[in-house]
mmCIF file of C-alpha atoms in Angstrom:
data_model
loop_
_atom_site.group_PDB
_atom_site.id
_atom_site.type_symbol
_atom_site.label_atom_id
_atom_site.label_comp_id
_atom_site.label_asym_id
_atom_site.label_seq_id
_atom_site.Cartn_x
_atom_site.Cartn_y
_atom_site.Cartn_z
ATOM 1 C CA MET A 1 26.945 -0.104 -3.607
ATOM 2 C CA SER A 2 28.982 0.346 -6.778
ATOM 3 C CA ASP A 3 27.285 -2.400 -8.761
ATOM 4 C CA ALA A 4 23.529 -2.410 -9.182
ATOM 5 C CA LEU A 5 21.558 -5.143 -7.454
ATOM 6 C CA ASN A 6 18.888 -6.640 -9.697
ATOM 7 C CA PHE A 7 15.744 -8.530 -8.758
ATOM 8 C CA HIS A 8 13.250 -10.182 -11.080
ATOM 9 C CA PHE A 9 9.671 -11.189 -10.304
ATOM 10 C CA ASP A 10 6.888 -12.838 -12.276
ATOM 11 C CA VAL A 11 3.529 -11.284 -11.446
ATOM 12 C CA ASP A 12 0.772 -13.889 -11.465
ATOM 13 C CA GLY A 13 -2.255 -12.543 -13.279
ATOM 14 C CA GLU A 14 -4.648 -15.247 -12.139
ATOM 15 C CA ASN A 15 -4.647 -14.760 -8.424
ATOM 16 C CA PHE A 16 -5.870 -11.392 -7.275
ATOM 17 C CA THR A 17 -5.535 -12.166 -3.582
ATOM 18 C CA SER A 18 -1.801 -12.743 -3.932
ATOM 19 C CA ALA A 19 -1.316 -9.475 -5.824
ATOM 20 C CA GLY A 20 1.330 -7.454 -4.094
ATOM 21 C CA HIS A 21 3.561 -10.444 -3.534
ATOM 22 C CA ALA A 22 6.490 -8.937 -5.474
ATOM 23 C CA SER A 23 6.099 -5.526 -3.819
ATOM 24 C CA VAL A 24 6.117 -7.039 -0.338
ATOM 25 C CA LYS A 25 9.281 -8.991 -1.223
ATOM 26 C CA VAL A 26 10.932 -5.838 -2.563
ATOM 27 C CA LYS A 27 10.010 -3.975 0.601
ATOM 28 C CA LYS A 28 11.722 -6.674 2.660
ATOM 29 C CA ILE A 29 14.850 -6.566 0.481
ATOM 30 C CA LEU A 30 15.081 -2.764 0.697
ATOM 31 C CA ARG A 31 14.731 -2.942 4.474
ATOM 32 C CA GLU A 32 17.555 -5.451 4.640
ATOM 33 C CA LEU A 33 19.666 -3.089 2.510
ATOM 34 C CA GLY A 34 19.068 -0.447 5.163
ATOM 35 C CA LEU A 35 17.350 2.145 2.951
ATOM 36 C CA ASP A 36 15.466 4.940 4.701
ATOM 37 C CA PRO A 37 11.781 4.241 5.501
ATOM 38 C CA GLU A 38 10.413 7.016 3.252
ATOM 39 C CA THR A 39 12.263 5.691 0.183
ATOM 40 C CA ILE A 40 11.033 2.184 0.973
ATOM 41 C CA ARG A 41 7.465 3.471 1.326
ATOM 42 C CA LYS A 42 7.602 5.322 -1.993
ATOM 43 C CA VAL A 43 9.020 2.322 -3.872
ATOM 44 C CA SER A 44 6.608 -0.112 -2.195
ATOM 45 C CA ILE A 45 3.457 1.856 -2.965
ATOM 46 C CA ALA A 46 4.473 2.764 -6.529
ATOM 47 C CA MET A 47 5.326 -0.847 -7.296
ATOM 48 C CA TYR A 48 2.230 -2.268 -5.606
ATOM 49 C CA GLU A 49 -0.068 -0.020 -7.632
ATOM 50 C CA GLY A 50 1.717 -1.143 -10.790
ATOM 51 C CA GLU A 51 1.455 -4.773 -9.779
ATOM 52 C CA ILE A 52 -2.263 -4.423 -9.055
ATOM 53 C CA ASN A 53 -2.743 -2.785 -12.458
ATOM 54 C CA MET A 54 -0.983 -5.684 -14.171
ATOM 55 C CA VAL A 55 -3.247 -8.170 -12.399
ATOM 56 C CA ILE A 56 -6.468 -6.203 -13.015
ATOM 57 C CA HIS A 57 -5.856 -5.213 -16.621
ATOM 58 C CA ALA A 58 -3.094 -7.272 -18.196
ATOM 59 C CA GLY A 59 -3.266 -10.821 -16.834
ATOM 60 C CA GLY A 60 0.045 -10.393 -15.034
ATOM 61 C CA GLY A 61 3.517 -9.563 -16.254
ATOM 62 C CA GLU A 62 7.082 -9.127 -15.118
ATOM 63 C CA ALA A 63 8.695 -6.788 -12.617
ATOM 64 C CA ASP A 64 12.373 -5.892 -12.515
ATOM 65 C CA VAL A 65 13.816 -3.868 -9.692
ATOM 66 C CA SER A 66 17.357 -2.572 -9.542
ATOM 67 C CA VAL A 67 19.106 -0.701 -6.761
ATOM 68 C CA ASP A 68 22.247 1.327 -7.344
ATOM 69 C CA ASP A 69 23.981 4.171 -5.516
ATOM 70 C CA LYS A 70 21.537 6.760 -6.898
ATOM 71 C CA GLY A 71 18.215 5.103 -6.198
ATOM 72 C CA VAL A 72 15.739 2.371 -7.082
ATOM 73 C CA THR A 73 14.458 1.649 -10.598
ATOM 74 C CA ILE A 74 11.296 -0.383 -11.135
ATOM 75 C CA VAL A 75 10.380 -1.707 -14.588
ATOM 76 C CA LEU A 76 6.934 -3.275 -14.982
ATOM 77 C CA LYS A 77 6.274 -5.015 -18.272
ATOM 78 C CA ASP A 78 3.106 -6.690 -19.463
ATOM 79 C CA SER A 79 1.603 -8.030 -22.672
ATOM 80 C CA GLY A 80 -1.879 -6.783 -21.853
ATOM 81 C CA PRO A 81 -4.333 -4.653 -23.845
ATOM 82 C CA GLY A 82 -2.277 -1.455 -23.588
ATOM 83 C CA ILE A 83 -3.476 1.991 -22.561
ATOM 84 C CA ALA A 84 -5.462 3.768 -25.261
ATOM 85 C CA ASP A 85 -5.273 7.261 -23.776
ATOM 86 C CA ILE A 86 -2.396 7.685 -21.322
ATOM 87 C CA GLU A 87 -3.296 11.274 -20.477
ATOM 88 C CA LYS A 88 -6.823 10.201 -19.529
ATOM 89 C CA ALA A 89 -5.521 7.223 -17.545
ATOM 90 C CA MET A 90 -3.331 9.574 -15.506
ATOM 91 C CA GLU A 91 -6.356 11.549 -14.289
ATOM 92 C CA GLU A 92 -7.336 10.869 -10.692
ATOM 93 C CA GLY A 93 -10.663 9.066 -10.629
ATOM 94 C CA PHE A 94 -10.548 7.703 -14.175
ATOM 95 C CA SER A 95 -10.843 3.916 -14.130
ATOM 96 C CA THR A 96 -11.732 1.091 -16.484
ATOM 97 C CA ALA A 97 -11.789 -1.539 -13.709
ATOM 98 C CA GLN A 98 -14.771 -3.863 -13.396
ATOM 99 C CA GLU A 99 -17.282 -3.822 -10.538
ATOM 100 C CA ASN A 100 -15.824 -6.937 -8.846
ATOM 101 C CA ILE A 101 -12.459 -5.171 -8.606
ATOM 102 C CA ARG A 102 -14.098 -2.084 -7.138
ATOM 103 C CA SER A 103 -15.818 -4.122 -4.454
ATOM 104 C CA LEU A 104 -12.359 -5.156 -3.246
ATOM 105 C CA GLY A 105 -11.423 -1.510 -2.734
ATOM 106 C CA PHE A 106 -9.467 -1.041 -5.963
ATOM 107 C CA GLY A 107 -10.422 0.599 -9.238
ATOM 108 C CA ALA A 108 -10.756 4.073 -7.733
ATOM 109 C CA GLY A 109 -8.745 5.579 -10.546
ATOM 110 C CA MET A 110 -5.809 6.300 -8.269
ATOM 111 C CA GLY A 111 -3.297 3.671 -9.387
ATOM 112 C CA LEU A 112 -1.332 5.541 -12.053
ATOM 113 C CA PRO A 113 -1.639 8.894 -10.207
ATOM 114 C CA ASN A 114 -0.198 7.239 -7.090
ATOM 115 C CA MET A 115 2.642 5.721 -9.123
ATOM 116 C CA LYS A 116 3.490 9.204 -10.376
ATOM 117 C CA ARG A 117 3.065 10.730 -6.920
ATOM 118 C CA TYR A 118 5.494 8.342 -5.274
ATOM 119 C CA SER A 119 8.131 8.083 -7.997
ATOM 120 C CA ASP A 120 10.594 10.820 -8.896
ATOM 121 C CA GLU A 121 10.456 9.881 -12.572
ATOM 122 C CA MET A 122 7.916 7.805 -14.457
ATOM 123 C CA ASN A 123 7.802 6.783 -18.085
ATOM 124 C CA ILE A 124 4.942 4.887 -19.760
ATOM 125 C CA GLU A 125 5.350 3.087 -23.063
ATOM 126 C CA SER A 126 2.157 1.489 -24.233
ATOM 127 C CA GLU A 127 0.763 0.123 -27.449
ATOM 128 C CA VAL A 128 -2.854 -0.947 -27.750
ATOM 129 C CA GLY A 129 -3.049 -4.696 -28.277
ATOM 130 C CA LYS A 130 0.649 -5.199 -27.496
ATOM 131 C CA GLY A 131 1.224 -4.220 -23.888
ATOM 132 C CA THR A 132 2.627 -1.675 -21.505
ATOM 133 C CA THR A 133 6.029 -1.029 -19.982
ATOM 134 C CA ILE A 134 6.283 1.402 -17.094
ATOM 135 C CA THR A 135 9.610 2.572 -15.709
ATOM 136 C CA MET A 136 9.704 4.340 -12.353
ATOM 137 C CA LYS A 137 12.672 5.775 -10.514
ATOM 138 C CA VAL A 138 12.897 6.742 -6.875
ATOM 139 C CA TYR A 139 16.090 8.610 -5.984
ATOM 140 C CA PHE A 140 17.777 8.549 -2.600
ATOM 141 C CA MET B 1 9.489 14.238 19.968
ATOM 142 C CA THR B 2 8.259 16.760 17.391
ATOM 143 C CA PRO B 3 6.419 19.656 19.044
ATOM 144 C CA GLY B 4 2.690 19.520 18.534
ATOM 145 C CA VAL B 5 2.720 15.810 17.714
ATOM 146 C CA THR B 6 1.296 13.528 20.367
ATOM 147 C CA ARG B 7 2.034 9.864 20.062
ATOM 148 C CA VAL B 8 0.198 6.941 21.497
ATOM 149 C CA LYS B 9 1.222 3.315 21.338
ATOM 150 C CA VAL B 10 -1.129 0.821 19.695
ATOM 151 C CA SER B 11 -1.384 -1.066 22.983
ATOM 152 C CA GLU B 12 -2.266 2.174 24.815
ATOM 153 C CA LEU B 13 -4.933 3.076 22.265
ATOM 154 C CA ILE B 14 -6.612 -0.306 22.753
ATOM 155 C CA GLU B 15 -6.699 0.196 26.497
ATOM 156 C CA LYS B 16 -7.786 3.837 26.469
ATOM 157 C CA ALA B 17 -10.404 3.555 23.726
ATOM 158 C CA GLY B 18 -11.669 0.102 24.676
ATOM 159 C CA PHE B 19 -10.805 -1.339 21.274
ATOM 160 C CA GLY B 20 -10.232 -5.047 20.671
ATOM 161 C CA ALA B 21 -6.950 -6.696 19.672
ATOM 162 C CA VAL B 22 -7.156 -8.773 16.477
ATOM 163 C CA THR B 23 -3.434 -9.162 15.680
ATOM 164 C CA LEU B 24 -0.737 -7.386 17.682
ATOM 165 C CA PRO B 25 2.722 -8.412 16.435
ATOM 166 C CA ASP B 26 4.082 -4.900 17.141
ATOM 167 C CA ALA B 27 1.958 -3.564 20.030
ATOM 168 C CA GLU B 28 4.533 -0.972 21.110
ATOM 169 C CA ARG B 29 4.449 0.839 17.762
ATOM 170 C CA GLU B 30 3.610 4.523 18.061
ATOM 171 C CA ILE B 31 0.665 6.109 16.251
ATOM 172 C CA LYS B 32 1.291 9.627 14.990
ATOM 173 C CA GLY B 33 -1.902 10.342 13.085
ATOM 174 C CA ALA B 34 -5.013 8.762 11.628
ATOM 175 C CA TYR B 35 -6.651 8.232 8.250
ATOM 176 C CA ALA B 36 -10.080 6.836 7.408
ATOM 177 C CA GLY B 37 -11.016 5.272 4.072
ATOM 178 C CA ASP B 38 -11.985 2.110 2.232
ATOM 179 C CA LEU B 39 -10.643 2.699 -1.273
ATOM 180 C CA LEU B 40 -7.220 1.102 -1.069
ATOM 181 C CA SER B 41 -5.439 3.243 -3.654
ATOM 182 C CA TRP B 42 -6.899 6.320 -2.046
ATOM 183 C CA VAL B 43 -5.493 5.173 1.283
ATOM 184 C CA MET B 44 -2.068 4.543 -0.254
ATOM 185 C CA GLY B 45 -2.117 7.979 -1.824
ATOM 186 C CA ARG B 46 -3.235 9.861 1.254
ATOM 187 C CA ALA B 47 -2.441 7.986 4.476
ATOM 188 C CA LYS B 48 0.904 8.756 6.093
ATOM 189 C CA ALA B 49 3.415 6.391 7.643
ATOM 190 C CA ASP B 50 2.588 5.668 11.305
ATOM 191 C CA ASP B 51 -1.104 6.549 10.897
ATOM 192 C CA ALA B 52 -3.893 4.495 12.429
ATOM 193 C CA TRP B 53 -5.931 3.473 9.348
ATOM 194 C CA ILE B 54 -9.649 3.156 10.029
ATOM 195 C CA THR B 55 -11.621 1.045 7.539
ATOM 196 C CA ILE B 56 -14.439 -1.424 7.096
ATOM 197 C CA MET B 57 -12.562 -3.303 4.340
ATOM 198 C CA SER B 58 -11.625 -6.802 5.417
ATOM 199 C CA ASN B 59 -10.067 -8.568 2.434
ATOM 200 C CA ILE B 60 -6.486 -9.803 2.222
ATOM 201 C CA ASN B 61 -5.355 -6.736 0.280
ATOM 202 C CA VAL B 62 -5.848 -4.650 3.427
ATOM 203 C CA VAL B 63 -2.822 -6.402 4.923
ATOM 204 C CA ALA B 64 -0.673 -5.647 1.867
ATOM 205 C CA VAL B 65 -1.768 -2.002 1.800
ATOM 206 C CA ALA B 66 -1.106 -1.611 5.534
ATOM 207 C CA SER B 67 2.350 -3.111 5.098
ATOM 208 C CA LEU B 68 3.349 -1.110 2.021
ATOM 209 C CA ALA B 69 1.895 2.193 3.257
ATOM 210 C CA ASP B 70 3.643 1.509 6.572
ATOM 211 C CA VAL B 71 0.709 2.465 8.815
ATOM 212 C CA ALA B 72 1.020 1.850 12.562
ATOM 213 C CA CYS B 73 -2.170 -0.205 12.715
ATOM 214 C CA VAL B 74 -5.416 -1.030 10.943
ATOM 215 C CA VAL B 75 -8.560 -0.204 12.900
ATOM 216 C CA LEU B 76 -11.537 -2.274 11.755
ATOM 217 C CA ALA B 77 -14.671 -0.273 12.478
ATOM 218 C CA GLU B 78 -18.137 -1.703 13.207
ATOM 219 C CA ASP B 79 -16.594 -4.913 14.570
ATOM 220 C CA VAL B 80 -15.836 -6.107 11.050
ATOM 221 C CA GLU B 81 -14.382 -9.612 11.274
ATOM 222 C CA LEU B 82 -11.346 -11.057 9.542
ATOM 223 C CA ASP B 83 -10.838 -14.578 8.193
ATOM 224 C CA ALA B 84 -8.333 -16.692 10.099
ATOM 225 C CA GLU B 85 -6.105 -16.861 7.024
ATOM 226 C CA ILE B 86 -5.917 -13.058 6.833
ATOM 227 C CA LYS B 87 -5.055 -12.823 10.529
ATOM 228 C CA LYS B 88 -2.252 -15.324 9.963
ATOM 229 C CA THR B 89 -0.858 -13.252 7.093
ATOM 230 C CA ALA B 90 -1.084 -10.063 9.183
ATOM 231 C CA LEU B 91 0.909 -11.692 11.974
ATOM 232 C CA GLU B 92 3.539 -12.900 9.500
ATOM 233 C CA LYS B 93 3.879 -9.432 8.012
ATOM 234 C CA GLY B 94 3.975 -7.697 11.393
ATOM 235 C CA ILE B 95 0.710 -5.812 10.866
ATOM 236 C CA ASN B 96 -1.213 -4.620 13.933
ATOM 237 C CA ILE B 97 -4.972 -4.945 13.516
ATOM 238 C CA ILE B 98 -7.428 -3.758 16.142
ATOM 239 C CA SER B 99 -11.204 -3.527 16.141
ATOM 240 C CA SER B 100 -13.792 -0.999 17.214
ATOM 241 C CA GLY B 101 -17.486 -1.647 17.717
ATOM 242 C CA LYS B 102 -18.316 1.864 16.544
ATOM 243 C CA PRO B 103 -18.800 3.220 13.023
ATOM 244 C CA ILE B 104 -15.891 4.929 11.240
ATOM 245 C CA TYR B 105 -16.836 8.460 12.305
ATOM 246 C CA GLU B 106 -17.175 7.676 16.014
ATOM 247 C CA THR B 107 -14.030 5.527 15.875
ATOM 248 C CA ALA B 108 -12.092 8.442 14.381
ATOM 249 C CA LEU B 109 -13.419 10.800 17.065
ATOM 250 C CA GLU B 110 -12.322 8.362 19.745
ATOM 251 C CA ILE B 111 -8.803 8.041 18.288
ATOM 252 C CA GLY B 112 -8.646 11.816 17.920
ATOM 253 C CA ARG B 113 -8.936 12.172 21.691
ATOM 254 C CA TYR B 114 -5.507 10.593 22.113
ATOM 255 C CA LEU B 115 -3.575 12.238 19.279
#
């Protein structure tokens, strides 16, 4: 793989039950590319958590995934409310999700921590009222 | 086989433990461990690939989490039922789902006998 392979997805913010659609597609693509199962698992979980966050908090957004000879890069971009205190948001157990989200099994305050856990590098750019862009890299 | 790790196939677990089959697209898959929990992000953070995941959650996101976390099967405790639409999605995504009539704790004990 000398050239990077790029994939773009729109994440629908209206339909919570279809959240994870992009991550499941990416998982399938990475399998077809023959990547090792642990890399696929890390990318899938990190991206799914990000996708869920975009649906819960930001009304959807866009996901771009690229694969090159070094690893997988995931860029999640939304125009949501932004994260006021990133350090706080990174704490396990801290959540601003509503009760209806919690009843579905989400909103445990583990999303961002899991994204960090499963990516080798993670960068968050966020501005309150403007939106959030998260870049995650998983190396081979 | 890694020393100290016992593996049991999903189909064998059903037979030995008297569990029910809900969806079995990959019945020969081996289970290497188990994890119990209902908070989906918690499960994704803690469960390992090839675990049997015991839960009472029954919404569609369970199928996505099982697929992305790459667990060997979902074990629905307390005979929790799934909608037909969710079963269909699980079959499409190759997710094994089995059911136990017992609560989570007893279900975990039962699975522990075979791991």
